[in-house]
Short mmCIF file of C-alpha atoms in Angstrom, two decimals:
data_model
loop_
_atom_site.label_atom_id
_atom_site.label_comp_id
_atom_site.label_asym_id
_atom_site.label_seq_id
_atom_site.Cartn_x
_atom_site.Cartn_y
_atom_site.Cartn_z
CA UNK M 1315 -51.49 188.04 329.67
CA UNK M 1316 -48.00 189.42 330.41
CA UNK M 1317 -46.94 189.40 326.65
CA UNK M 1318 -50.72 191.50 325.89
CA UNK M 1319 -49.82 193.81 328.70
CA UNK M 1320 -46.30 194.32 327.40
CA UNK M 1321 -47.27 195.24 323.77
CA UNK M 1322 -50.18 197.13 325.19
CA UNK M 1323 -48.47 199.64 327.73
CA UNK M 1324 -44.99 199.27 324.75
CA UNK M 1325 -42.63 198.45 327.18
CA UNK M 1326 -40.95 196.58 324.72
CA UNK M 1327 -39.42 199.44 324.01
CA UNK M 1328 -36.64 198.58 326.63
CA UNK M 1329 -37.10 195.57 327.32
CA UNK M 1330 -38.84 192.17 325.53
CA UNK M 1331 -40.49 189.43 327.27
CA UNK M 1332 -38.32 186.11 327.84
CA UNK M 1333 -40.17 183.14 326.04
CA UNK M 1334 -37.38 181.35 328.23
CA UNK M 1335 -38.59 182.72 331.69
CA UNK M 1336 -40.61 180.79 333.73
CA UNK M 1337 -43.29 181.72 336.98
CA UNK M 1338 -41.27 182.85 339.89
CA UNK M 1339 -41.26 179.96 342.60
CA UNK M 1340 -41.01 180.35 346.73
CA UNK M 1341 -38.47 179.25 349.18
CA UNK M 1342 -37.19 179.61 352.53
CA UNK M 1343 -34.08 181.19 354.19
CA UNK M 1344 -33.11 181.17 357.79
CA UNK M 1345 -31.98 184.08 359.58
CA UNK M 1346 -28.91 184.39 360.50
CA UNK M 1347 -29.65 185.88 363.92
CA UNK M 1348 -31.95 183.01 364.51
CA UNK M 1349 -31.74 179.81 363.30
CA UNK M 1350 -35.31 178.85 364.10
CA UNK M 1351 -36.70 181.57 362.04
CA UNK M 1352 -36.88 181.62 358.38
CA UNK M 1353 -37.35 184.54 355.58
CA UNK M 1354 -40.13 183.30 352.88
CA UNK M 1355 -38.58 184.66 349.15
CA UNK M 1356 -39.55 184.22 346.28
CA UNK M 1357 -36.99 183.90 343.07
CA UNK M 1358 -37.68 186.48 340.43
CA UNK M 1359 -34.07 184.87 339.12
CA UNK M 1360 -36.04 183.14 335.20
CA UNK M 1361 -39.04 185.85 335.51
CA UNK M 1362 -39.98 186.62 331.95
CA UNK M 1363 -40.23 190.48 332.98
CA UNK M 1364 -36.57 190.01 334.95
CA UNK M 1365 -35.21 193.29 332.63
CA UNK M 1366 -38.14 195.34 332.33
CA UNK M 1367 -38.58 195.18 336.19
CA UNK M 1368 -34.88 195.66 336.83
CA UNK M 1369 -35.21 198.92 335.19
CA UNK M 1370 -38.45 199.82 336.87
CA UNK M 1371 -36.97 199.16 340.21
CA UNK M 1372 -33.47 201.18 339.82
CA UNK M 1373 -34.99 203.88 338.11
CA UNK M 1374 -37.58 203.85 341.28
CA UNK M 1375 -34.50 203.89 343.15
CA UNK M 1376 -33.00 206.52 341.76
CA UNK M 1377 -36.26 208.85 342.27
CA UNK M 1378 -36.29 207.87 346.00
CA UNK M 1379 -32.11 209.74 346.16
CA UNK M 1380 -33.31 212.79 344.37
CA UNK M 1381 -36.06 213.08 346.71
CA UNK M 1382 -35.69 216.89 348.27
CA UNK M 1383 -34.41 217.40 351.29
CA UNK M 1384 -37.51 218.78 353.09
CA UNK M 1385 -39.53 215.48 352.51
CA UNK M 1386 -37.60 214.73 355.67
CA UNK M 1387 -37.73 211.23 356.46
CA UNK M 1388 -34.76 209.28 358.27
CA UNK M 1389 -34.03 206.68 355.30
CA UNK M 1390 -30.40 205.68 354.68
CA UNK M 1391 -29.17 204.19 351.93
CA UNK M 1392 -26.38 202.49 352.80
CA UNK M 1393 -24.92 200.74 356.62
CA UNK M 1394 -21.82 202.62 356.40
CA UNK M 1395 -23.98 206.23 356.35
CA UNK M 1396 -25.86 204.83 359.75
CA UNK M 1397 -23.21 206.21 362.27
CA UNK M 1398 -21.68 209.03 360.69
CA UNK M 1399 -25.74 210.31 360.57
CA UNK M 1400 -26.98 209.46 364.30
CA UNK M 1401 -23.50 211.41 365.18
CA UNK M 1402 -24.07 214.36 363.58
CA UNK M 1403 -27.52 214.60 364.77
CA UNK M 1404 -26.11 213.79 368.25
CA UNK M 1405 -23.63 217.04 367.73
CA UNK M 1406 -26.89 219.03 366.41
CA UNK M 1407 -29.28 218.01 368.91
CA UNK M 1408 -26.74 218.52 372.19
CA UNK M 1409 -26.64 222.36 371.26
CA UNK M 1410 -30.41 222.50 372.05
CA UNK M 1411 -30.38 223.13 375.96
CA UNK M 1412 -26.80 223.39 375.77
CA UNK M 1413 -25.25 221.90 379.20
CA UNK M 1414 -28.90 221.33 380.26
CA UNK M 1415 -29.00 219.04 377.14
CA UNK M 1416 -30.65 215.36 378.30
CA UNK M 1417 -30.91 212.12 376.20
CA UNK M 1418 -33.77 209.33 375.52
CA UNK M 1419 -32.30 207.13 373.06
CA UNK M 1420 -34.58 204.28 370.68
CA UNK M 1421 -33.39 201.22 368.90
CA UNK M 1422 -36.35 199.34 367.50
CA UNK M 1423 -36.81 196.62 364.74
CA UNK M 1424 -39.96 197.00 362.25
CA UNK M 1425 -41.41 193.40 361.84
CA UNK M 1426 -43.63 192.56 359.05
CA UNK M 1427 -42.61 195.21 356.37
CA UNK M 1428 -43.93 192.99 353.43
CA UNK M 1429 -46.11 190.30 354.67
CA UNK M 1430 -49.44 192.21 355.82
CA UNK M 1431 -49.31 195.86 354.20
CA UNK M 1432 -52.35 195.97 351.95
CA UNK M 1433 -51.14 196.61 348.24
CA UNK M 1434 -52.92 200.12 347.73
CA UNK M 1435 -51.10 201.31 350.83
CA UNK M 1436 -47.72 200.73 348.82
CA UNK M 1437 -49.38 202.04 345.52
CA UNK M 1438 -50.21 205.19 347.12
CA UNK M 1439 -46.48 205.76 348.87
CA UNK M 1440 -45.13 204.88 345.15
CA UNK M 1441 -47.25 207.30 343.31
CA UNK M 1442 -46.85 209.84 346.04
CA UNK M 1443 -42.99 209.32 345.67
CA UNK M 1444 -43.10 209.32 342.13
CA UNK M 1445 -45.33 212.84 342.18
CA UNK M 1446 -42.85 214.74 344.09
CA UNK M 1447 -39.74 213.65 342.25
CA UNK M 1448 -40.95 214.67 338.60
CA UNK M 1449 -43.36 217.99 340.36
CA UNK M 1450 -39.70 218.95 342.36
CA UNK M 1451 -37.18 218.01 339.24
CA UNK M 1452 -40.16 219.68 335.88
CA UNK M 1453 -38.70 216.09 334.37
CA UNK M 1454 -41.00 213.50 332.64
CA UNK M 1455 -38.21 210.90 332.19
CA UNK M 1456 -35.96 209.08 334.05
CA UNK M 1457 -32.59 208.00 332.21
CA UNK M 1458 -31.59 204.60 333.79
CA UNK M 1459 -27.86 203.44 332.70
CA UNK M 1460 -27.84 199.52 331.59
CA UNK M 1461 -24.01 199.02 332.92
CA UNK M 1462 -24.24 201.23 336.25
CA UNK M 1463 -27.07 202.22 338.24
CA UNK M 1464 -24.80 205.50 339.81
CA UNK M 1465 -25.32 207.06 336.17
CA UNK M 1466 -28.61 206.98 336.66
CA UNK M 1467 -30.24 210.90 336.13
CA UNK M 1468 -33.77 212.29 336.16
CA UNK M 1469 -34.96 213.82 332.37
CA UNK M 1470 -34.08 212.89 329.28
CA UNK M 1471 -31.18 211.08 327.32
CA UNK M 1472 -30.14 212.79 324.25
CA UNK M 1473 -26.92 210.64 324.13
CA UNK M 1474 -26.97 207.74 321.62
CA UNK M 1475 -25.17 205.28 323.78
CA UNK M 1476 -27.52 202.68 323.57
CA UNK M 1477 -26.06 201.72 327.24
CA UNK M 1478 -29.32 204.51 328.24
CA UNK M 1479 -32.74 203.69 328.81
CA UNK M 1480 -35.62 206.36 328.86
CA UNK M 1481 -38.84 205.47 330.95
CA UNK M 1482 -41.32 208.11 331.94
CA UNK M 1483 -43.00 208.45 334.89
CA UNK M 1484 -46.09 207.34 333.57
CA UNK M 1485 -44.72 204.21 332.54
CA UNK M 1486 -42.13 204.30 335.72
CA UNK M 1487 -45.40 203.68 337.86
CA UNK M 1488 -47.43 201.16 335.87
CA UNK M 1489 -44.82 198.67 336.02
CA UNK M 1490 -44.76 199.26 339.73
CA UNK M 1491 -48.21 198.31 339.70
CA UNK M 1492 -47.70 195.55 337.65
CA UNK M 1493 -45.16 193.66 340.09
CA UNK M 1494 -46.78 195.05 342.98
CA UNK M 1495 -50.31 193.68 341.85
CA UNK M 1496 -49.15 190.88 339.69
CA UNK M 1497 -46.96 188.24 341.67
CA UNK M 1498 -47.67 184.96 340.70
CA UNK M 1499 -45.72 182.16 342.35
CA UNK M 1500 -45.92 178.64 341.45
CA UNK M 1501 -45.59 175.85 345.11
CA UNK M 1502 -46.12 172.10 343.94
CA UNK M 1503 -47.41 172.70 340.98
CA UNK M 1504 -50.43 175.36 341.85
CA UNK M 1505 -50.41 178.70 340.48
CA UNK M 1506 -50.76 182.02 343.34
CA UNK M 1507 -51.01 185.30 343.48
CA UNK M 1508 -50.17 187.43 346.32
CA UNK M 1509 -52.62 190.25 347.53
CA UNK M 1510 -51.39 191.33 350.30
CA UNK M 1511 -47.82 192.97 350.95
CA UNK M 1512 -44.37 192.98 348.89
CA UNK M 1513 -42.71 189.75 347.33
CA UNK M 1514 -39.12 189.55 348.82
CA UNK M 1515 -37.38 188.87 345.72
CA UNK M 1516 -38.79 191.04 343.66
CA UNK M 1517 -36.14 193.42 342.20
CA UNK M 1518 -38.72 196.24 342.99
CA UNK M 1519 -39.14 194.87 346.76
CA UNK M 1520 -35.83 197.12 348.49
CA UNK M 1521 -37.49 200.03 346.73
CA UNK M 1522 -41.16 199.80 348.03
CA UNK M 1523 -40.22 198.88 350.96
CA UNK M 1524 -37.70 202.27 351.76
CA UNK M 1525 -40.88 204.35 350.24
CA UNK M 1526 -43.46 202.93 352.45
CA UNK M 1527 -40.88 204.14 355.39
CA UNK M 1528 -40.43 207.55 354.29
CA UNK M 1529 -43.90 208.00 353.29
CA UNK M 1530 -44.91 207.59 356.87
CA UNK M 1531 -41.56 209.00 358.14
CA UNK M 1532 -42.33 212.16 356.99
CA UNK M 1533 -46.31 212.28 358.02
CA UNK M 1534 -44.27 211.32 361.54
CA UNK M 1535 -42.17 214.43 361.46
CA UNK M 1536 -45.32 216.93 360.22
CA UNK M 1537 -47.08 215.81 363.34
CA UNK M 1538 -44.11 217.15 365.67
CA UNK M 1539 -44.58 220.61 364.39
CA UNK M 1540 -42.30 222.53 366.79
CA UNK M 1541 -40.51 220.42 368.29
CA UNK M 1542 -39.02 218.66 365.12
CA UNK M 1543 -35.77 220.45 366.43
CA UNK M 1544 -35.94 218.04 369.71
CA UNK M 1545 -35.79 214.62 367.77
CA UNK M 1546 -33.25 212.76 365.13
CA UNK M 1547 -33.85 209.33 363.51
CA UNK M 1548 -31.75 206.82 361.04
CA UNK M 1549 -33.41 203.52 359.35
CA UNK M 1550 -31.75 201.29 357.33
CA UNK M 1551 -34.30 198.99 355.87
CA UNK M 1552 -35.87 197.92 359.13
CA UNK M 1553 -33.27 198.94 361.68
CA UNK M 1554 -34.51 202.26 363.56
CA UNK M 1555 -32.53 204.25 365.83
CA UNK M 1556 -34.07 207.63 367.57
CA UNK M 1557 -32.60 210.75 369.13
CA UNK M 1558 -34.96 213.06 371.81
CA UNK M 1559 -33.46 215.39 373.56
CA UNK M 1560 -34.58 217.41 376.51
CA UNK M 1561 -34.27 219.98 379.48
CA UNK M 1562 -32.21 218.72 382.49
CA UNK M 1563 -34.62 219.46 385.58
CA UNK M 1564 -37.58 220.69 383.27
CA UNK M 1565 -40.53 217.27 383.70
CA UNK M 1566 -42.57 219.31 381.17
CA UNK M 1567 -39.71 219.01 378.29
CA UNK M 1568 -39.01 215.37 379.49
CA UNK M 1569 -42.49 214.37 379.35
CA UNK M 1570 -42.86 216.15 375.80
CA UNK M 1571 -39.67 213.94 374.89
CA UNK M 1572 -40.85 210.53 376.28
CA UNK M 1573 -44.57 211.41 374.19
CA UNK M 1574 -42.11 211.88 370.89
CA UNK M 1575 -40.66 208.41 371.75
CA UNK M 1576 -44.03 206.40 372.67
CA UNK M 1577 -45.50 208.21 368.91
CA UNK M 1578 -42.98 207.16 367.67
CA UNK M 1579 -42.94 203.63 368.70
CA UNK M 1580 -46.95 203.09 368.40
CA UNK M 1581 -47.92 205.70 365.37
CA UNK M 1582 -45.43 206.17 363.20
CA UNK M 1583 -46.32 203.96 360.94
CA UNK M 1584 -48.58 201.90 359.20
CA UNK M 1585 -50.45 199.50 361.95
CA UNK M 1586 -49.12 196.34 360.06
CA UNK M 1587 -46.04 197.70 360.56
CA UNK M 1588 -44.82 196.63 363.83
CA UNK M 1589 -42.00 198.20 365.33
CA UNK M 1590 -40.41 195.91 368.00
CA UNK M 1591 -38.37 197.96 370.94
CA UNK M 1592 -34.46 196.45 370.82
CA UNK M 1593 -32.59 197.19 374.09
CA UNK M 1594 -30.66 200.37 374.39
CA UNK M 1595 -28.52 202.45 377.18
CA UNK M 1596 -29.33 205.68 378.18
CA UNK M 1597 -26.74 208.37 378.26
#
């Protein structure tokens, strides 16, 4: 079936399938945090797809960095970024009341990022991503570097280093659907497929998971309208930490501020998302 597909959709063109391969296969890892706990994974390390989907996922990568800066979302890429963000939007947002200028702050930890989130929900924050990066950019093509991902560009590769890989949108999104849709997993000896959230292990899985956030991250700031200017946010994967400011002796701006924080907490996204409240000191 996988062979078919690949000669089919002529993604061959980058990348051939791996008579070698084998079904991916689940296992367990405990959290560090927790011993009792455990992470289910499943090893995409022999999957006969293991370079075509290595492309699709860092060239889906690289369309979630070139994403404009008005899709405002509060995604970071990296943990070093974290604090150098929340401060600067601490030095923006204390200018807002000046000396009247209050804090609420939020830590909170979204649980459940792959297991429950219906498939089409992802589909439709990958194709949305994928719409707004080649609308924004006018570029059909994204040109993914073989030897380092930071070469990565949006549009076309004239250059015949054969270290450069061309894969158009188009195809960019069917093979999203493909390991998104298609994740068979082999467990004593009995074939599965998942149907219902993202396979961590896949090499797509980081990817999906920061474009679910930021899909719903940015529906989450539309709703604020006006008072967008009273709240700042930072996630890194799961990790959330929030920013609402308001008036010193005003109840109307600290109510509006403590509403922000309880939306935030209970709507912001996707109810199979759950976003667990972490402890955090005020002022």
């Amino acid at each position: 079936m996988f062979q078919k597909k690949i000669r089919e959709k002529k993604w061959d063109f980058f990348s051939s399938f791996n008579m070698k391969g084998s079904i991916p296969y689940p296992y367990v890892m405990r959290k560090a945090k927790d011993l009792s706990k455990a992470r289910p994974i499943i090893s995409y390390f022999n999957h006969p797809l293991k370079k075509s989907l290595w492309i699709s996922a860092t060239a889906f990568m690289s369309c979630l960095k070139a994403l404009p800066s008005d899709i405002k979302s509060s995604n970071i890429f990296a943990t070093n970024e974290m604090l150098p963000i929340i401060r600067q939007q601490f030095s923006t947002l204390s200018q807002v009341f000046g000396e009247d200028t209050e804090f609420i702050s939020y830590a909170g930890d979204i649980k459940e990022m792959y297991t429950h989130l219906p498939q089409n929900v992802i589909i439709e924050a990958v194709k949305w991503i994928l719409g707004i990066v080649q609308s924004r950019s006018r570029r059909t093509e994204v040109s993914v570097n073989l030897q380092s991902s930071k070469l990565n560009r949006l549009g076309k590769s004239y250059s015949y280093d054969r270290s450069f890989v061309c894969v158009s949108f188009q195809q960019l999104f069917m093979i999203c659907l493909c390991e998104i849709q298609k994740c068979f997993f082999i467990l004593s000896g009995v074939t599965f497929l998942q149907i219902f959230g993202i396979p961590i292990g896949s090499l797509g899985s980081p990817g999906y998971c920061m474009a679910i956030c930021i899909f719903y991250e940015w529906k989450f700031h539309q709703s604020l309208y006006d008072y967008q200017k009273l709240f700042g946010m930072g996630r890194y994967f799961d990790d959330v930490r929030a920013l609402v400011v308001y008036k010193r002796g005003s109840s109307s701006s600290k109510s509006i501020a403590t509403n922000i924080i309880n939306a935030l907490a209970g709507e912001c996204y996707h109810q199979s998302m759950v976003l667990i409240p972490e402890e955090v000191s005020q002022g």
